[in-house]
mmCIF file of C-alpha atoms in Angstrom:
data_model
loop_
_atom_site.group_PDB
_atom_site.id
_atom_site.type_symbol
_atom_site.label_atom_id
_atom_site.label_comp_id
_atom_site.label_asym_id
_atom_site.label_seq_id
_atom_site.Cartn_x
_atom_site.Cartn_y
_atom_site.Cartn_z
ATOM 1 C CA UNK A 1222 8.844 7.702 29.327
ATOM 2 C CA UNK A 1223 5.788 6.349 31.066
ATOM 3 C CA UNK A 1224 4.744 2.731 30.769
ATOM 4 C CA UNK A 1225 1.570 3.784 28.986
ATOM 5 C CA UNK A 1226 3.546 5.551 26.259
ATOM 6 C CA UNK A 1227 5.940 2.640 25.966
ATOM 7 C CA UNK A 1228 3.002 0.276 25.630
ATOM 8 C CA UNK A 1229 1.384 2.426 22.949
ATOM 9 C CA UNK A 1230 4.684 2.673 21.109
ATOM 10 C CA UNK A 1231 5.136 -1.103 21.278
ATOM 11 C CA UNK A 1232 1.639 -1.593 19.844
ATOM 12 C CA UNK A 1233 2.400 0.841 16.991
ATOM 13 C CA UNK A 1234 5.698 -0.910 16.282
ATOM 14 C CA UNK A 1235 4.044 -4.319 16.334
ATOM 15 C CA UNK A 1236 1.244 -3.148 14.060
ATOM 16 C CA UNK A 1237 3.791 -1.724 11.613
ATOM 17 C CA UNK A 1238 5.635 -5.061 11.600
ATOM 18 C CA UNK A 1239 2.383 -6.930 10.937
ATOM 19 C CA UNK A 1240 1.558 -4.524 8.124
ATOM 20 C CA UNK A 1241 4.997 -5.010 6.553
ATOM 21 C CA UNK A 1242 4.526 -8.787 6.731
ATOM 22 C CA UNK A 1243 1.069 -8.449 5.152
ATOM 23 C CA UNK A 1244 2.584 -6.473 2.267
ATOM 24 C CA UNK A 1245 5.223 -9.196 1.864
ATOM 25 C CA UNK A 1246 2.503 -11.859 1.848
ATOM 26 C CA UNK A 1247 0.479 -9.974 -0.772
ATOM 27 C CA UNK A 1248 3.469 -9.950 -3.124
ATOM 28 C CA UNK A 1249 4.513 -13.568 -2.501
ATOM 29 C CA UNK A 1250 1.007 -15.101 -2.514
ATOM 30 C CA UNK A 1251 0.616 -15.374 -6.319
ATOM 31 C CA UNK A 1252 3.897 -17.317 -6.592
ATOM 32 C CA UNK A 1253 2.800 -19.658 -3.806
ATOM 33 C CA UNK A 1254 -0.561 -20.176 -5.484
ATOM 34 C CA UNK A 1255 1.050 -20.988 -8.823
ATOM 35 C CA UNK A 1256 3.480 -23.343 -7.098
ATOM 36 C CA UNK A 1257 0.757 -25.231 -5.247
ATOM 37 C CA UNK A 1258 -1.499 -25.345 -8.310
ATOM 38 C CA UNK A 1259 1.268 -26.642 -10.559
ATOM 39 C CA UNK A 1260 2.424 -29.221 -8.024
ATOM 40 C CA UNK A 1261 -1.129 -30.338 -7.266
ATOM 41 C CA UNK A 1262 -1.998 -30.668 -10.934
ATOM 42 C CA UNK A 1263 1.140 -32.612 -11.742
ATOM 43 C CA UNK A 1264 2.302 -29.981 -14.226
ATOM 44 C CA UNK A 1265 5.701 -29.219 -12.773
ATOM 45 C CA UNK A 1266 7.804 -30.230 -9.818
ATOM 46 C CA UNK A 1267 7.800 -27.756 -6.962
ATOM 47 C CA UNK A 1268 11.455 -26.802 -7.409
ATOM 48 C CA UNK A 1269 10.712 -25.212 -10.797
ATOM 49 C CA UNK A 1270 8.463 -22.596 -9.220
ATOM 50 C CA UNK A 1271 11.161 -21.527 -6.768
ATOM 51 C CA UNK A 1272 12.484 -18.949 -9.223
ATOM 52 C CA UNK A 1273 9.114 -17.153 -9.247
ATOM 53 C CA UNK A 1274 9.000 -17.414 -5.477
ATOM 54 C CA UNK A 1275 12.528 -15.988 -5.205
ATOM 55 C CA UNK A 1276 11.697 -12.985 -7.414
ATOM 56 C CA UNK A 1277 8.496 -12.360 -5.462
ATOM 57 C CA UNK A 1278 10.292 -12.750 -2.132
ATOM 58 C CA UNK A 1279 12.992 -10.235 -3.045
ATOM 59 C CA UNK A 1280 10.409 -7.668 -4.166
ATOM 60 C CA UNK A 1281 8.123 -8.473 -1.224
ATOM 61 C CA UNK A 1282 10.860 -8.150 1.398
ATOM 62 C CA UNK A 1283 11.931 -4.819 -0.044
ATOM 63 C CA UNK A 1284 8.402 -3.471 -0.191
ATOM 64 C CA UNK A 1285 7.546 -4.884 3.240
ATOM 65 C CA UNK A 1286 10.526 -3.017 4.713
ATOM 66 C CA UNK A 1287 9.447 0.198 2.965
ATOM 67 C CA UNK A 1288 5.895 -0.216 4.300
ATOM 68 C CA UNK A 1289 7.119 -0.885 7.827
ATOM 69 C CA UNK A 1290 9.412 2.140 7.892
ATOM 70 C CA UNK A 1291 6.845 4.468 6.332
ATOM 71 C CA UNK A 1292 4.010 3.416 8.624
ATOM 72 C CA UNK A 1293 6.238 3.616 11.707
ATOM 73 C CA UNK A 1294 7.379 7.101 10.702
ATOM 74 C CA UNK A 1295 3.878 8.325 9.865
ATOM 75 C CA UNK A 1296 2.384 6.968 13.058
ATOM 76 C CA UNK A 1297 4.970 8.758 15.198
ATOM 77 C CA UNK A 1298 5.519 12.004 13.273
ATOM 78 C CA UNK A 1299 2.036 12.886 12.129
ATOM 79 C CA UNK A 1300 -0.903 13.885 14.239
ATOM 80 C CA UNK A 1301 -3.284 11.915 12.044
ATOM 81 C CA UNK A 1302 -2.476 8.290 12.830
ATOM 82 C CA UNK A 1303 -5.884 7.045 11.651
ATOM 83 C CA UNK A 1304 -5.269 8.671 8.269
ATOM 84 C CA UNK A 1305 -1.956 6.855 7.938
ATOM 85 C CA UNK A 1306 -3.654 3.538 8.677
ATOM 86 C CA UNK A 1307 -6.539 4.216 6.299
ATOM 87 C CA UNK A 1308 -4.088 4.980 3.506
ATOM 88 C CA UNK A 1309 -2.027 1.902 4.357
ATOM 89 C CA UNK A 1310 -5.066 -0.383 4.208
ATOM 90 C CA UNK A 1311 -6.074 1.106 0.849
ATOM 91 C CA UNK A 1312 -2.573 0.443 -0.467
ATOM 92 C CA UNK A 1313 -2.622 -3.137 0.827
ATOM 93 C CA UNK A 1314 -5.934 -3.817 -0.914
ATOM 94 C CA UNK A 1315 -4.616 -2.328 -4.156
ATOM 95 C CA UNK A 1316 -1.446 -4.409 -3.858
ATOM 96 C CA UNK A 1317 -3.326 -7.639 -3.178
ATOM 97 C CA UNK A 1318 -5.659 -7.098 -6.116
ATOM 98 C CA UNK A 1319 -3.046 -5.941 -8.585
ATOM 99 C CA UNK A 1320 -0.376 -8.485 -7.728
ATOM 100 C CA UNK A 1321 -2.758 -11.317 -8.524
ATOM 101 C CA UNK A 1322 -5.188 -9.900 -11.093
ATOM 102 C CA UNK A 1323 -2.545 -8.129 -13.172
ATOM 103 C CA UNK A 1324 -0.497 -11.314 -13.382
ATOM 104 C CA UNK A 1325 -3.525 -13.387 -14.307
ATOM 105 C CA UNK A 1326 -4.626 -10.991 -17.037
ATOM 106 C CA UNK A 1327 -1.186 -10.587 -18.592
ATOM 107 C CA UNK A 1328 -0.354 -14.294 -18.461
ATOM 108 C CA UNK A 1329 -3.757 -15.121 -19.946
ATOM 109 C CA UNK A 1330 -3.220 -12.665 -22.777
ATOM 110 C CA UNK A 1331 0.213 -14.132 -23.428
ATOM 111 C CA UNK A 1332 -1.232 -17.637 -23.693
ATOM 112 C CA UNK A 1333 -0.281 -17.868 -27.346
ATOM 113 C CA UNK A 1334 3.327 -17.055 -26.449
ATOM 114 C CA UNK A 1335 3.693 -19.871 -23.938
ATOM 115 C CA UNK A 1336 5.582 -22.117 -26.336
ATOM 116 C CA UNK A 1337 8.268 -19.522 -27.175
ATOM 117 C CA UNK A 1338 8.531 -18.494 -23.507
ATOM 118 C CA UNK A 1339 8.854 -22.088 -22.314
ATOM 119 C CA UNK A 1340 12.567 -22.246 -23.062
ATOM 120 C CA UNK A 1341 13.339 -18.703 -21.920
ATOM 121 C CA UNK A 1342 13.068 -18.670 -18.162
ATOM 122 C CA UNK A 1343 14.665 -15.238 -17.813
ATOM 123 C CA UNK A 1344 11.999 -13.655 -20.000
ATOM 124 C CA UNK A 1345 9.261 -15.086 -17.829
ATOM 125 C CA UNK A 1346 11.080 -14.050 -14.649
ATOM 126 C CA UNK A 1347 11.516 -10.506 -15.953
ATOM 127 C CA UNK A 1348 7.841 -10.384 -16.902
ATOM 128 C CA UNK A 1349 6.839 -11.711 -13.478
ATOM 129 C CA UNK A 1350 9.097 -9.294 -11.620
ATOM 130 C CA UNK A 1351 8.058 -6.361 -13.802
ATOM 131 C CA UNK A 1352 4.373 -6.991 -13.182
ATOM 132 C CA UNK A 1353 4.954 -7.332 -9.452
ATOM 133 C CA UNK A 1354 6.942 -4.094 -9.524
ATOM 134 C CA UNK A 1355 4.075 -2.335 -11.338
ATOM 135 C CA UNK A 1356 1.665 -3.591 -8.665
ATOM 136 C CA UNK A 1357 3.985 -2.302 -5.922
ATOM 137 C CA UNK A 1358 4.363 1.103 -7.571
ATOM 138 C CA UNK A 1359 0.598 1.480 -8.018
ATOM 139 C CA UNK A 1360 0.019 0.474 -4.380
ATOM 140 C CA UNK A 1361 2.593 3.041 -3.270
ATOM 141 C CA UNK A 1362 0.887 5.712 -5.382
ATOM 142 C CA UNK A 1363 -2.474 4.767 -3.865
ATOM 143 C CA UNK A 1364 -1.067 5.042 -0.355
ATOM 144 C CA UNK A 1365 0.505 8.438 -0.952
ATOM 145 C CA UNK A 1366 -2.541 9.779 -2.773
ATOM 146 C CA UNK A 1367 -5.015 8.647 -0.123
ATOM 147 C CA UNK A 1368 -2.822 9.946 2.699
ATOM 148 C CA UNK A 1369 -2.446 13.351 1.050
ATOM 149 C CA UNK A 1370 -6.147 13.519 0.317
ATOM 150 C CA UNK A 1371 -7.035 12.649 3.930
ATOM 151 C CA UNK A 1372 -4.587 15.129 5.445
ATOM 152 C CA UNK A 1373 -5.380 18.020 3.076
ATOM 153 C CA UNK A 1374 -7.882 19.694 5.469
ATOM 154 C CA UNK A 1375 -5.389 19.276 8.313
ATOM 155 C CA UNK A 1376 -2.618 20.920 6.298
ATOM 156 C CA UNK A 1377 -4.928 23.752 5.249
ATOM 157 C CA UNK A 1378 -5.925 24.390 8.846
ATOM 158 C CA UNK A 1379 -2.279 24.448 9.899
ATOM 159 C CA UNK A 1380 -1.505 26.946 7.145
ATOM 160 C CA UNK A 1381 -4.443 29.133 8.164
ATOM 161 C CA UNK A 1382 -6.375 28.689 4.931
ATOM 162 C CA UNK A 1383 -10.136 28.378 5.228
ATOM 163 C CA UNK A 1384 -11.442 25.026 4.007
ATOM 164 C CA UNK A 1385 -14.561 26.498 2.424
ATOM 165 C CA UNK A 1386 -15.707 29.684 0.767
ATOM 166 C CA UNK A 1387 -15.526 32.784 2.937
ATOM 167 C CA UNK A 1388 -18.612 33.576 4.965
ATOM 168 C CA UNK A 1389 -20.592 36.559 3.722
ATOM 169 C CA UNK A 1390 -20.429 39.702 5.771
ATOM 170 C CA UNK A 1391 -23.301 40.213 8.179
ATOM 171 C CA UNK A 1392 -25.734 42.939 7.281
ATOM 172 C CA UNK A 1393 -27.985 45.013 9.498
ATOM 173 C CA UNK A 1394 -30.962 42.851 8.512
ATOM 174 C CA UNK A 1395 -29.131 39.675 9.578
ATOM 175 C CA UNK A 1396 -28.434 41.104 13.020
ATOM 176 C CA UNK A 1397 -32.054 42.106 13.434
ATOM 177 C CA UNK A 1398 -33.186 38.571 12.525
ATOM 178 C CA UNK A 1399 -30.866 37.016 15.070
ATOM 179 C CA UNK A 1400 -32.281 39.144 17.862
ATOM 180 C CA UNK A 1401 -35.828 37.999 17.257
#
């Protein structure tokens, strides 16, 4: 293997690692924000938010590993590396938005249930983990959908299917117009 190919492969591997870490950060960020907000506001000691951080870290590490493996595989097996990256960036944006906005909306709507949930940490942890899992699943669906949509013309061309309607047959009048 030439040094140029090894260098390109190392860049792809490094970029896939960075993308996996970015996916991990997008899942863990809401727990870190809640921890810093609670500690800064004097609401709770920082050790009480570690359970949310642990749930987010477990889900984030798992999803980060999935993202790394998928992006590494797509960037080496497919001919359309830019399409794989475009789909990955779309998924990362969806994950970042959903992991924070979905939690904020649901926790805001459950504001009246804060007193009953205060003594039941497992209920809150299950809610937190479930919402993070929903955000991960939606991000995965976005990635797969965008990648399939971007590679559809490529797959059609490989199968020999025309991407548009068939061209009309040339008539005698059309040939005469082309000559003039």
